[in-house]
mmCIF file of C-alpha atoms and ligand atoms in Angstrom:
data_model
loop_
_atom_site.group_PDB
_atom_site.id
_atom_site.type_symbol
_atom_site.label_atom_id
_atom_site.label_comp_id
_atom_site.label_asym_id
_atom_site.label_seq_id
_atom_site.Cartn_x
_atom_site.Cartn_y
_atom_site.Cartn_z
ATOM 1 C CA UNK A 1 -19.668 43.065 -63.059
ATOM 2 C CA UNK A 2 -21.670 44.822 -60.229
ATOM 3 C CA UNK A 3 -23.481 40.245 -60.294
ATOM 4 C CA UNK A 4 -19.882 39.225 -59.780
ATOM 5 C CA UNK A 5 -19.502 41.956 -56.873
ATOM 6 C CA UNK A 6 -22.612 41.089 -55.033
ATOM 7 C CA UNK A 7 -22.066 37.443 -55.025
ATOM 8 C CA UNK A 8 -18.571 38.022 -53.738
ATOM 9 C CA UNK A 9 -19.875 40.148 -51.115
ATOM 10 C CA UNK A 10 -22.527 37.584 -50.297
ATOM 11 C CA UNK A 11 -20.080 34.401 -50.118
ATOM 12 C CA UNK A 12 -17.897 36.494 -48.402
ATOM 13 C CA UNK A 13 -20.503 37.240 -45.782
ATOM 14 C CA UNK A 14 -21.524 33.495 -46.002
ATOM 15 C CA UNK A 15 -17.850 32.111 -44.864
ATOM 16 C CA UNK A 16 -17.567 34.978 -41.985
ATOM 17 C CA UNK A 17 -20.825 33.587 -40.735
ATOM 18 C CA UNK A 18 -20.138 29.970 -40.965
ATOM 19 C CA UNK A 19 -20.344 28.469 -37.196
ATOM 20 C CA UNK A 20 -18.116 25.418 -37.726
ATOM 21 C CA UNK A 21 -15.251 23.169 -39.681
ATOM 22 C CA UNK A 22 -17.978 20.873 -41.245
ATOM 23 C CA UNK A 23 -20.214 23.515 -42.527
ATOM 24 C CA UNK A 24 -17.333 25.387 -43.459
ATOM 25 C CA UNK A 25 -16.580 22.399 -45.866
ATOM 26 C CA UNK A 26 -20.233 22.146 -46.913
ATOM 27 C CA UNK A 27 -19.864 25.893 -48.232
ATOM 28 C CA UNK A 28 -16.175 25.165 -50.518
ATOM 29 C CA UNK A 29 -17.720 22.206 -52.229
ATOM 30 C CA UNK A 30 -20.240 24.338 -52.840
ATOM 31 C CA UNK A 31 -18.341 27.143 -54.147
ATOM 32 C CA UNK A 32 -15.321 25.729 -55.055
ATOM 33 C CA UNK A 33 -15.770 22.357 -55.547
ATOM 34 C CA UNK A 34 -16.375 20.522 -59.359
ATOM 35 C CA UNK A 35 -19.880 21.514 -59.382
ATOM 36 C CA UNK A 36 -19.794 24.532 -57.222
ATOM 37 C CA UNK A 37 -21.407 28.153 -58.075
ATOM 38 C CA UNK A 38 -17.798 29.217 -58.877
ATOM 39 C CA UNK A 39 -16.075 26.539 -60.646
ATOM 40 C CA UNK A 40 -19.356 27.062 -62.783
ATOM 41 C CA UNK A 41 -18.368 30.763 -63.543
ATOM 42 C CA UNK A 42 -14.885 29.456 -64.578
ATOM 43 C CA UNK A 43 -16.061 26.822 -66.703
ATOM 44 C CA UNK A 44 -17.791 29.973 -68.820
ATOM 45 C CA UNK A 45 -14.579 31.617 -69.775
ATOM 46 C CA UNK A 46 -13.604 29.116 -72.287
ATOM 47 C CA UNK A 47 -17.041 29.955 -74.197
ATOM 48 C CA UNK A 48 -16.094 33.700 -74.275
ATOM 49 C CA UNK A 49 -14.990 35.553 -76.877
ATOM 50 C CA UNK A 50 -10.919 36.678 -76.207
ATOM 51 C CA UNK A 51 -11.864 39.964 -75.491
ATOM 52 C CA UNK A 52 -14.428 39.315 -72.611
ATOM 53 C CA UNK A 53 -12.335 36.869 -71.263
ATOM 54 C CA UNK A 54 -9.397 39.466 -71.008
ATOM 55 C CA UNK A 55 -12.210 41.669 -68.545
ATOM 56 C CA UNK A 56 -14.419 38.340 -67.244
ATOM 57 C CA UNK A 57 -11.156 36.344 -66.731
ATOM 58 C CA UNK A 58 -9.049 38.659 -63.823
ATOM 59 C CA UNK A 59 -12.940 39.412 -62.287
ATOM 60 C CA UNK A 60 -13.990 35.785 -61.631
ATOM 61 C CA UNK A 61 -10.644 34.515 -61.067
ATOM 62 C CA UNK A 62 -10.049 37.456 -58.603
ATOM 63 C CA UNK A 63 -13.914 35.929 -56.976
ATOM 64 C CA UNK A 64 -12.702 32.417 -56.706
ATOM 65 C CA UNK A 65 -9.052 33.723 -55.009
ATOM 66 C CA UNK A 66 -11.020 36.037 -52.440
ATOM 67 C CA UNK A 67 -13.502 33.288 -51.633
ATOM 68 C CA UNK A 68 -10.355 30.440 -51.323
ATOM 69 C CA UNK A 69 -8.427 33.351 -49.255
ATOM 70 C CA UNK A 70 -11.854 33.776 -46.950
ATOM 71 C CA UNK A 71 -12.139 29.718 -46.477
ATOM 72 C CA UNK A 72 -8.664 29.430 -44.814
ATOM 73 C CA UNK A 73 -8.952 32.346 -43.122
ATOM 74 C CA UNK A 74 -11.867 31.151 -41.316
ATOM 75 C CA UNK A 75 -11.102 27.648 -41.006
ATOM 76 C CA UNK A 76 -7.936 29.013 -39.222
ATOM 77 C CA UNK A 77 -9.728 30.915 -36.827
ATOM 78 C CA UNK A 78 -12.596 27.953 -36.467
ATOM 79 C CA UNK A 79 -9.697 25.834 -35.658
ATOM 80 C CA UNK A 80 -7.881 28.194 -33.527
ATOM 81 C CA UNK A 81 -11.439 28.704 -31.309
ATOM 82 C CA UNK A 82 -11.366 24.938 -31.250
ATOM 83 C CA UNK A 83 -8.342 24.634 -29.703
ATOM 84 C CA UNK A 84 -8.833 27.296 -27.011
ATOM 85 C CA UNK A 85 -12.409 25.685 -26.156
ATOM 86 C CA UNK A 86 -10.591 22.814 -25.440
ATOM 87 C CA UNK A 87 -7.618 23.846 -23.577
ATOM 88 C CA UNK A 88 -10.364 25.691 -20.986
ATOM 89 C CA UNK A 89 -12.345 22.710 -20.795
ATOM 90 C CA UNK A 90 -9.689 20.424 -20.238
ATOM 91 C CA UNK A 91 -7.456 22.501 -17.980
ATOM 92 C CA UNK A 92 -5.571 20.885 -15.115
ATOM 93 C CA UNK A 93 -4.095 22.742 -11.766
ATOM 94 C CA UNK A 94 -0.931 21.281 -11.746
ATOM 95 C CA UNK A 95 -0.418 23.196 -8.217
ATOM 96 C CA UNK A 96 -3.175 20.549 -6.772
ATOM 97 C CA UNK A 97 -1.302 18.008 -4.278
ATOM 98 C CA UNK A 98 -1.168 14.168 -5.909
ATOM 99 C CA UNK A 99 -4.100 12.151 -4.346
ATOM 100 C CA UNK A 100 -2.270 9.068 -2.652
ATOM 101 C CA UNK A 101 -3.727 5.867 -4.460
ATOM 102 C CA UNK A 102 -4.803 2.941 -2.106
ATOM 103 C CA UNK A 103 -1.461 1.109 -2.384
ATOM 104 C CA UNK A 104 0.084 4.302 -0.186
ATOM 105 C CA UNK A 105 -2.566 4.900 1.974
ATOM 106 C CA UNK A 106 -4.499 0.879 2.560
ATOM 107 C CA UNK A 107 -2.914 -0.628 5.444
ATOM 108 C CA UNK A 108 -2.334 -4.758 5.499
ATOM 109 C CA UNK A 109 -3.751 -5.563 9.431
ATOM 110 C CA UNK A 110 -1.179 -6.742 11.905
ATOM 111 C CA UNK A 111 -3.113 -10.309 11.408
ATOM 112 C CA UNK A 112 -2.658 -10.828 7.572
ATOM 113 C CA UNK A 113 0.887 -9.435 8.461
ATOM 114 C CA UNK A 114 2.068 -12.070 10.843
ATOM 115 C CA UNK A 115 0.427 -14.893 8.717
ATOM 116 C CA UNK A 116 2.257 -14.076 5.297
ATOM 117 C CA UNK A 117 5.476 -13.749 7.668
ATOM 118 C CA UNK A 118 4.466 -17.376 9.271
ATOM 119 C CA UNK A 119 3.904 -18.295 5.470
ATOM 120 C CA UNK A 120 6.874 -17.072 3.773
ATOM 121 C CA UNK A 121 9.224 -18.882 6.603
ATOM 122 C CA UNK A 122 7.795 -21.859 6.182
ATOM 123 C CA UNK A 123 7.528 -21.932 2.623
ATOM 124 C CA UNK A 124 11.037 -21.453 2.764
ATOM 125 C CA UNK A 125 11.370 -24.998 4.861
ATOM 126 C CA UNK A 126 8.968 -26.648 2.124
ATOM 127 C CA UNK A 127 5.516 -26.299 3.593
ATOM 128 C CA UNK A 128 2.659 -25.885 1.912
ATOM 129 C CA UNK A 129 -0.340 -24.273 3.190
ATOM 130 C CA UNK A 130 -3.833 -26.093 4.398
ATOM 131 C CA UNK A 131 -6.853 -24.418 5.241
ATOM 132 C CA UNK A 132 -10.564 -25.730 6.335
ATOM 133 C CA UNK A 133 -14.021 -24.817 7.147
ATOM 134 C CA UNK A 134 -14.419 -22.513 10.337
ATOM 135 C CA UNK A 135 -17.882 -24.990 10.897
ATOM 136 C CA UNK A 136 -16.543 -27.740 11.397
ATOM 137 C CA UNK A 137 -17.845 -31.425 12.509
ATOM 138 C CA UNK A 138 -18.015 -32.374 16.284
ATOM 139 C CA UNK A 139 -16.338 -35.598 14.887
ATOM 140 C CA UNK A 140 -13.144 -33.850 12.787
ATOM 141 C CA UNK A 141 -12.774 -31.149 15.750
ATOM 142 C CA UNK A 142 -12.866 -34.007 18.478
ATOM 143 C CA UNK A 143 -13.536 -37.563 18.076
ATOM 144 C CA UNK A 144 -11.008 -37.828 15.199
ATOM 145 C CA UNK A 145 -8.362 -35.853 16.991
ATOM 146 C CA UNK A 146 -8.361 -38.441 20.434
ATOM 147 C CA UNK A 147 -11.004 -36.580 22.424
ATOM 148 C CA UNK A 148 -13.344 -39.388 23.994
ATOM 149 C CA UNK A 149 -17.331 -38.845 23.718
ATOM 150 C CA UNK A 150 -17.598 -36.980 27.192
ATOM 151 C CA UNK A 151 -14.138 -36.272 28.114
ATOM 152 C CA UNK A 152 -13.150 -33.009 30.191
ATOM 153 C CA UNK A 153 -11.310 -32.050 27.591
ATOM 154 C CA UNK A 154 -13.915 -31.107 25.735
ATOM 155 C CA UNK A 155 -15.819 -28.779 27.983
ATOM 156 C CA UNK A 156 -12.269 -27.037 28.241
ATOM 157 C CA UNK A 157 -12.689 -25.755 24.706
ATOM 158 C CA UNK A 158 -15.589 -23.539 25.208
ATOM 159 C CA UNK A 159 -17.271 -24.481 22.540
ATOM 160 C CA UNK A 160 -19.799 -22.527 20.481
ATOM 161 C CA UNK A 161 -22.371 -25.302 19.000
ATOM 162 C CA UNK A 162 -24.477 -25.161 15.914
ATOM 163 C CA UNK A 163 -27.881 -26.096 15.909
ATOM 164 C CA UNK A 164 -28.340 -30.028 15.735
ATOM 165 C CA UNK A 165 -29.700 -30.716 12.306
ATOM 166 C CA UNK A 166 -31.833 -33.417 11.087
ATOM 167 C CA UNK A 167 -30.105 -36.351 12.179
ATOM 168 C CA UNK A 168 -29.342 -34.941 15.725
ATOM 169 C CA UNK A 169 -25.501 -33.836 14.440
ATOM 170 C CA UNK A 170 -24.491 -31.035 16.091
ATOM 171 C CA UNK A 171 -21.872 -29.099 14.558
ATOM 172 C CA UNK A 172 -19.303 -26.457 16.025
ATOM 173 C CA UNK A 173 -17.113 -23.363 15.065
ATOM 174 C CA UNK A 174 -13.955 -25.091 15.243
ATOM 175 C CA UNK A 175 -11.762 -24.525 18.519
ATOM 176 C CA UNK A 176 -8.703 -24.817 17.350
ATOM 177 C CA UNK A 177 -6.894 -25.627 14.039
ATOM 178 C CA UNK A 178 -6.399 -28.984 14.213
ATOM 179 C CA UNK A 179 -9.247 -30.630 12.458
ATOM 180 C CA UNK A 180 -7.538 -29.656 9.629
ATOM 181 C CA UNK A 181 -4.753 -32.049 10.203
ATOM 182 C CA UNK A 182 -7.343 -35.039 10.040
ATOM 183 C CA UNK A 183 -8.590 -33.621 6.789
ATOM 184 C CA UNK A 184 -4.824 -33.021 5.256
ATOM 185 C CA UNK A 185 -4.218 -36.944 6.629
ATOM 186 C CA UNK A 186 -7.081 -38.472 5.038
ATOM 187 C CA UNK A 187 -6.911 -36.399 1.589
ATOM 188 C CA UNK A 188 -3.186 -36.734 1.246
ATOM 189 C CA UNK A 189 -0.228 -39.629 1.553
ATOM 190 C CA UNK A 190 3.139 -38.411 3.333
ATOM 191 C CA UNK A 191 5.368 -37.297 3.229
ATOM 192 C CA UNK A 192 3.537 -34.365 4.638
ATOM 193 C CA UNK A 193 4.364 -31.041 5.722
ATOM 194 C CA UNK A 194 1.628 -28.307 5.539
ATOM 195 C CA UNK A 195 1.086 -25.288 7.891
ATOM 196 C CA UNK A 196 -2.157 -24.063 8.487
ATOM 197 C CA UNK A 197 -3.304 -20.758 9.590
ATOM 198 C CA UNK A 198 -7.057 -19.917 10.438
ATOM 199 C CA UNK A 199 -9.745 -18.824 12.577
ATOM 200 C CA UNK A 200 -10.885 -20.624 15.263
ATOM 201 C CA UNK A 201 -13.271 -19.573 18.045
ATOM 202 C CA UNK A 202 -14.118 -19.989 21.919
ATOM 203 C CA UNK A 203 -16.596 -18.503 24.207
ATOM 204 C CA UNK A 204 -14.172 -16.373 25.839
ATOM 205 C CA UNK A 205 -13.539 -12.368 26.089
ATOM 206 C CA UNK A 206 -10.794 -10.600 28.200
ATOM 207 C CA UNK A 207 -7.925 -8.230 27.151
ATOM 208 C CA UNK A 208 -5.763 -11.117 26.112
ATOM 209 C CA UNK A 209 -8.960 -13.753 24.513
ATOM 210 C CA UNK A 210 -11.495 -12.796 21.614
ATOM 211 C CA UNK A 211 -14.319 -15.003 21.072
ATOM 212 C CA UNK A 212 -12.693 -15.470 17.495
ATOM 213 C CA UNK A 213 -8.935 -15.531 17.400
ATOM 214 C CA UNK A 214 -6.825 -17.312 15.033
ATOM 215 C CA UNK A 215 -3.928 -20.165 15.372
ATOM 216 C CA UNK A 216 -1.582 -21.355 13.257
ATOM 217 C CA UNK A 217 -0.792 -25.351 13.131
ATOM 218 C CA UNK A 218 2.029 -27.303 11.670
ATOM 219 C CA UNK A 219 2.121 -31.125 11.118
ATOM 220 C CA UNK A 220 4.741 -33.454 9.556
ATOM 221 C CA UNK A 221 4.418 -36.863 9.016
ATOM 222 C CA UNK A 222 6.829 -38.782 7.320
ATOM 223 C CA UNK A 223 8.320 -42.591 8.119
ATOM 224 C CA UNK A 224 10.945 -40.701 10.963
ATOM 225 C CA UNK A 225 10.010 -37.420 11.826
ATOM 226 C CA UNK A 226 11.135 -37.132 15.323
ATOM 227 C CA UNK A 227 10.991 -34.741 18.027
ATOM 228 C CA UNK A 228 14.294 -33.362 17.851
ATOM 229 C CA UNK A 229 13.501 -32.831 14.120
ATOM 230 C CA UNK A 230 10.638 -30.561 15.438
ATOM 231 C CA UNK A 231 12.677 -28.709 17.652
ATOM 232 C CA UNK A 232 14.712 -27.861 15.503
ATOM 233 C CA UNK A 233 11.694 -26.217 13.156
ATOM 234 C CA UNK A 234 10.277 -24.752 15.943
ATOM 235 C CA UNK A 235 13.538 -23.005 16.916
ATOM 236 C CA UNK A 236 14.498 -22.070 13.501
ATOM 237 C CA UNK A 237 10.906 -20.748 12.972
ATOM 238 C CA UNK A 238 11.000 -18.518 16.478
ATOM 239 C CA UNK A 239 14.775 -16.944 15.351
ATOM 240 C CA UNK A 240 13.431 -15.888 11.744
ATOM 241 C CA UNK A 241 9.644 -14.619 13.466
ATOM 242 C CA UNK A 242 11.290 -12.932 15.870
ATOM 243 C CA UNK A 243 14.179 -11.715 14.089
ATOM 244 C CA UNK A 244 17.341 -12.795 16.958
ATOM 245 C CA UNK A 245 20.090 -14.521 16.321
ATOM 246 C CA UNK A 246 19.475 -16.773 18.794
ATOM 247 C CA UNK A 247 16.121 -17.839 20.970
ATOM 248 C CA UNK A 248 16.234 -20.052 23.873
ATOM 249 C CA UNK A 249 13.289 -22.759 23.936
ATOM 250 C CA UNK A 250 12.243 -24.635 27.324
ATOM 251 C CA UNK A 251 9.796 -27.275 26.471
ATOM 252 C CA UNK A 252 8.086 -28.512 29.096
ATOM 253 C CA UNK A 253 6.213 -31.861 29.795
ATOM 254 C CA UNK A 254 2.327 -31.199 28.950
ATOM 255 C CA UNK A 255 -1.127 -32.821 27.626
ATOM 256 C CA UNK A 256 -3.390 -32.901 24.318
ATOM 257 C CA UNK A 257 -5.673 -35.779 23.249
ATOM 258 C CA UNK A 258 -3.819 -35.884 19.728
ATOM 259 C CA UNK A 259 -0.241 -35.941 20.626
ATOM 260 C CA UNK A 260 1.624 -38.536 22.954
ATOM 261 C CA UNK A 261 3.906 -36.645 24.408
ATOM 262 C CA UNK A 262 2.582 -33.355 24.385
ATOM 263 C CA UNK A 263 4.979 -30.181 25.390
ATOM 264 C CA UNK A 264 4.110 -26.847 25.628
ATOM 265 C CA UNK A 265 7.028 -24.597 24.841
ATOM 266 C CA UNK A 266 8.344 -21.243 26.477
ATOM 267 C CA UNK A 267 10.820 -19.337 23.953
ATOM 268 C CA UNK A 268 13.616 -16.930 26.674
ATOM 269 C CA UNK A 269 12.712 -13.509 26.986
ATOM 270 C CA UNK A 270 13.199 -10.264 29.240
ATOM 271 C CA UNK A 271 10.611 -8.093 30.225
ATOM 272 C CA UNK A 272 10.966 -4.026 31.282
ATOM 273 C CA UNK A 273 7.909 -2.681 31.919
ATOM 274 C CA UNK A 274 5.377 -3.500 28.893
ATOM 275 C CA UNK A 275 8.689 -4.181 26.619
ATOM 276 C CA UNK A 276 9.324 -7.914 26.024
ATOM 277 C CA UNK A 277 12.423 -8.695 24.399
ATOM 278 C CA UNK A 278 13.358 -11.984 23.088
ATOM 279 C CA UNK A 279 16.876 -13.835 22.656
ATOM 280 C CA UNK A 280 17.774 -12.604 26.109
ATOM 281 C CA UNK A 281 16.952 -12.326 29.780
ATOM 282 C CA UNK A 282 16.004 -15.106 32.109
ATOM 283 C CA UNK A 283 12.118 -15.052 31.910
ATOM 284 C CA UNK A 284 9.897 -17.422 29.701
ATOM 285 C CA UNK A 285 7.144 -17.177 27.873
ATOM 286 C CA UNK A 286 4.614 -19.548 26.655
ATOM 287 C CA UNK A 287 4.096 -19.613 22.948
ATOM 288 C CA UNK A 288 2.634 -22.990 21.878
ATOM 289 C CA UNK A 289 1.669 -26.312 22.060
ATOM 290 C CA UNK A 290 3.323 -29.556 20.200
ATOM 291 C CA UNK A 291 3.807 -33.208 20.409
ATOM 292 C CA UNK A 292 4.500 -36.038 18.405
ATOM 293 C CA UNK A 293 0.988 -37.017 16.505
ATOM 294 C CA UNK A 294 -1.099 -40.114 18.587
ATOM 295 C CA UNK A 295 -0.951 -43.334 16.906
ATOM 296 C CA UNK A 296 -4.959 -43.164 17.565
ATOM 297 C CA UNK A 297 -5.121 -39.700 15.149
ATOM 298 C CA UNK A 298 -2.951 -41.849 12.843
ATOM 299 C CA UNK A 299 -5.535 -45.152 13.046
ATOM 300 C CA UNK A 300 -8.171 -42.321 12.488
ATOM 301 C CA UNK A 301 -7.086 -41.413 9.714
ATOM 302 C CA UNK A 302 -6.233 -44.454 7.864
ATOM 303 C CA UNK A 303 -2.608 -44.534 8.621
ATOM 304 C CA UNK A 304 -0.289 -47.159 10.259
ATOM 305 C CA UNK A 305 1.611 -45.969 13.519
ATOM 306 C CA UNK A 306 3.861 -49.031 12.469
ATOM 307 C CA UNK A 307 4.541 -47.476 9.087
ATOM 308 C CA UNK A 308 4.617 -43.486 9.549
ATOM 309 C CA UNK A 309 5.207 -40.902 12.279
ATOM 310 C CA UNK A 310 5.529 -37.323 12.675
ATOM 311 C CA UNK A 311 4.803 -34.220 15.034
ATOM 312 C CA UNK A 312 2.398 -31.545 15.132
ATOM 313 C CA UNK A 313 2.039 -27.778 17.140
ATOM 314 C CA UNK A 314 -0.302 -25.327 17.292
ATOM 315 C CA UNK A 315 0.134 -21.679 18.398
ATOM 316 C CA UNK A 316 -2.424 -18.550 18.452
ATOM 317 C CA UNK A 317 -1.286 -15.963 16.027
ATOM 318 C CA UNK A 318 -2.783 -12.906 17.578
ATOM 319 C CA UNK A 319 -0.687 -13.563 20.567
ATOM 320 C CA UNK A 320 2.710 -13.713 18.345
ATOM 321 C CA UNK A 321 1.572 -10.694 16.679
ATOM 322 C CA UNK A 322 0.937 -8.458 19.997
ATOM 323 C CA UNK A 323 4.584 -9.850 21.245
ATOM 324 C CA UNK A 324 6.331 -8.835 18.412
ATOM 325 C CA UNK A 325 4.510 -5.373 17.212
ATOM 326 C CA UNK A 326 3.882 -4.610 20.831
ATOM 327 C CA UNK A 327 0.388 -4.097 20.870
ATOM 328 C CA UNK A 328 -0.906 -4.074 24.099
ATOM 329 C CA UNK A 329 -4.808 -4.816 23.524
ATOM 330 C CA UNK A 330 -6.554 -7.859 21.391
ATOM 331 C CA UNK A 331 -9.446 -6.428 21.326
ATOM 332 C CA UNK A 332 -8.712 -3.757 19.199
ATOM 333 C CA UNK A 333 -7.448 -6.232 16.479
ATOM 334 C CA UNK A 334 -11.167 -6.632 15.683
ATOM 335 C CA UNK A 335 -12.855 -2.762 16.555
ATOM 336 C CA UNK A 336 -11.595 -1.860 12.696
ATOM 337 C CA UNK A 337 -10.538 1.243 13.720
ATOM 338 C CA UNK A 338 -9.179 3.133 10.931
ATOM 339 C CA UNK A 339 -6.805 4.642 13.237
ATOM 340 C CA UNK A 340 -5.723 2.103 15.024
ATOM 341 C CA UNK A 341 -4.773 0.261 11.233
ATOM 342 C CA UNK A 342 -3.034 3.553 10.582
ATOM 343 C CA UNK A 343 -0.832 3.282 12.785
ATOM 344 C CA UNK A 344 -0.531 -0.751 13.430
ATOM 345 C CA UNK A 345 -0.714 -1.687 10.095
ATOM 346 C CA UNK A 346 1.156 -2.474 7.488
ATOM 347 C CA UNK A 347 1.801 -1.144 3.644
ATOM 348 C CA UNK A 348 0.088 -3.514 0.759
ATOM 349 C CA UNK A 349 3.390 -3.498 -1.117
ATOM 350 C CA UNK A 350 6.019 -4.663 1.720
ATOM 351 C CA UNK A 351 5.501 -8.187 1.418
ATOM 352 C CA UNK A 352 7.303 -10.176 3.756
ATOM 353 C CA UNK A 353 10.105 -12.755 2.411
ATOM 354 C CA UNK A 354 12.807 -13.874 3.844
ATOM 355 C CA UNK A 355 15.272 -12.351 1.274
ATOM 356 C CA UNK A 356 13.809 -8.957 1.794
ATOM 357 C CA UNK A 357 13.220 -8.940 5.483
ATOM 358 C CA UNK A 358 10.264 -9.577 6.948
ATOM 359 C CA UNK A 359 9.573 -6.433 8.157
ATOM 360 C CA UNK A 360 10.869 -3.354 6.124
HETATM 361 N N1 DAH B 1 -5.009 -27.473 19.324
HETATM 362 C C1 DAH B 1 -4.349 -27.011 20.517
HETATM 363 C C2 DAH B 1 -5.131 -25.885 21.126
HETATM 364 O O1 DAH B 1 -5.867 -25.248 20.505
HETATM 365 C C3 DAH B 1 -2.955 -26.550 20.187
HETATM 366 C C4 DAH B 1 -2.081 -27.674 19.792
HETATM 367 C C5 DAH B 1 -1.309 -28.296 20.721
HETATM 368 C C6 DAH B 1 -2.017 -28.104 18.498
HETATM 369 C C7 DAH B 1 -0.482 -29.345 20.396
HETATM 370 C C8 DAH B 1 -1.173 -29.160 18.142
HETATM 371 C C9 DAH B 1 -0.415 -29.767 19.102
HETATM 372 O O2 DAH B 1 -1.077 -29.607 16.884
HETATM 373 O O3 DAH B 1 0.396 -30.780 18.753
HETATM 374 O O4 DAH B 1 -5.009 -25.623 22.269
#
C-alpha cells in the first residue's frame, strides 16, 4: 500500500519533470507500455487471491489511471509550450511595408528599350534578327563592303584598330553595322530580310557622339526588292517608332561605298525650344542612311547582281532614342547612373509589341 503510494508519487514526479514529447514517450512505454513497471503490477492481480484483488485491484488500477491522467496532462502542456515557442520564433510584423521585388523597382535602359521596339516592328514585317562580333575584320568592315584599300572613306570612320597580329592583320572595333550584312550574305541564300542592331564604335566624344554608340541596320535582298519597296518600310517603320499617323520622309541624293544610290533620309518634324515633334511642322531631320545594295557587295559575297537585288539602311539608335524620350544628353546613356535609369528607364515587364503599344 504505502510501495504503491510512493511509486505513484515518484512517477508522478517523474512525468512533471519530463523536459520533452520524446522523453515523455520514453517514460509511458516504460510505465504503461507491455513490459512497463505498471502493466507488470496489473499482470499480478490475476495471481491473487479474490479477496486481495478486491483491495490490490482499485489501488493499482487507481496508479495506472493517475499515471495515464499525468501523461496527457503533460504532453498537453509540452505541446502547448511547443506551439508558443514557435509562434515567437516565427512571428511576422505584418505592419512592415512590402519590399518591392526587382521586377517593380529594375529599370530596362532607354537603349534595350528602343531596340526591342525596333525588334518587335520589324518582326511584325517578317525580319529576323542578325547580330556579329563588335571586333571585327578590316576586310568584313571595309574591303567587303566597297571601301577601296586607301580610300578617304575610310579615314572618315575614325577607326579604333587592334593590334596587328602575326600575319600583319590588323583588326578593328567595327564602325558601323554593316559587316554584318556580308556575313548574313555569305551564310544565308535570299530571300533575305534580317535587321540588325549592335554596337559599333568611333573615336569620337561630344554631347551628341560616344566613342561606342550603337546602330541598327536593315537589308533585303530578294530577286526585286526595289527602292520604292524600301520606302515604303522605312516609312511604315518611322509611323509605328514614332507613334504618328503620318511622317513625312525627304530622301535626299547621298554616298556610301556599299550602296549605288545612296540617300540619306530626313523624316518632317517641328521644333519649339528643345521639343521636337514629328508628323508635323516644316523642319527636317536626318535619321539615316540607305541605298540599294552595290552589285560589288553582291560579287563579294558570292551573289549575282544579274540574279538578285535588294536595299539596305543603317541608322544610330541612341539618336532615335534621345528624339523620341527626349533626352537631351548621350553621354549620360553610358554614366549608369542609377538615377538617371530611374527616371529614363523603363519597367522589365512592359514589353513593347505592337498589339500592346509600344510604350505603356
Ligand atoms: N554604315 C553607315 C554608317 O555607319 C550607315 C548606312 C548607310 C548603312 C547606308 C547602310 C546603308 O546599310 O545602306 O554611316
Amino acid at each position: 500500500m504505502t510501495d504503491l503510494l510512493t511509486l505513484e508519487r515518484d512517477l508522478l514526479a517523474q512525468v512533471s519533470a519530463t523536459p520533452d514529447e520524446a522523453g515523455l514517450e520514453s517514460l509511458r512505454v516504460a510505465t504503461l507500455g507491455k513490459k512497463g513497471s505498471v502493466s507488470e503490477l496489473l499482470k499480478t492481480l490475476g495471481r491473487m487471491s479474490a479477496d486481495e484483488r478486491r483491495i490490490q485491484g482499485p489501488l493499482i488500477n487507481g496508479l495506472r489511471d493517475a499515471v495515464q491522467a499525468a501523461i496527457a496532462e503533460r504532453r498537453e502542456a509540452l505541446a502547448g509550450a511547443a506551439l508558443d515557442a514557435r509562434l515567437a520564433s516565427e512571428r511576422l510584423d505584418v505592419t512592415l511595408p512590402v519590399r518591392p521585388g526587382p521586377e517593380v523597382s529594375g529599370r530596362i535602359h532607354p537603349i534595350s528599350q528602343v531596340v526591342d521596339e525596333i525588334t518587335a516592328i520589324f518582326a511584325d514585317l517578317c525580319f529576323r534578327v542578325a547580330e556579329g562580333p563588335d571586333v571585327e575584320t578590316d576586310e568584313l568592315n571595309f574591303t567587303a563592303l566597297n571601301f577601296p584599300v586607301g580610300h578617304p572613306a575610310r579615314e572618315m570612320h575614325d577607326t579604333f584598330f587592334l593590334k596587328p597580329d602575326r600575319d600583319g592583320h590588323r583588326k578593328v572595333l567595327r564602325t558601323h553595322t554593316s559587316p554584318v550584312q556580308i556575313r548574313t550574305m555569305r551564310s544565308q541564300q535570299p530571300p533575305i530580310r534580317v535587321i540588325i542592331p549592335g554596337r559599333t564604335y568611333r573615336h569620337d566624344s561630344d554631347q551628341t557622339h560616344t566613342p561606342m554608340f550603337h546602330q541598327v541596320e536593315g537589308l533585303v535582298i530578294d530577286d526585286r526588292a526595289t527602292i520604292a519597296n524600301m520606302r515604303w518600310v522605312l516609312e511604315e517603320f518611322c509611323r509605328a517608332f514614332f507613334e504618328v499617323d503620318e511622317v513625312k520622309m525627304r530622301f535626299r541624293p547621298s554616298f556610301f561605298p556599299f550602296t549605288e544610290p545612296s540617300m540619306e533620309v530626313d523624316i518632317q518634324c517641328s521644333r519649339r525650344g528643345d521639343e521636337i515633334r514629328f508628323g508635323e511642322g516644316d523642319d527636317w531631320l536626318e535619321i539615316l542612311g540607305c541605298g540599294m545594295v552595290h552589285p560589288n557587295v553582291l560579287r563579294n559575297c558570292g551573289l549575282d547582281p544579274d540574279q538578285v537585288q535588294g536595299f539596305a539602311w543603317g541608322m544610330g539608335i541612341d539618336r532615335i532614342a534621345m528624339l523620341k524620350y527626349g533626352m537631351p544628353d548621350l553621354r549620360a546613356f553610358f554614366d549608369a547612373d542609377v538615377r538617371w535609369l530611374e527616371h529614363y528607364g523603363f519597367r522589365p515587364l512592359d514589353l513593347p509589341t505592337l498589339v500592346g503599344g509600344l510604350t505603356s
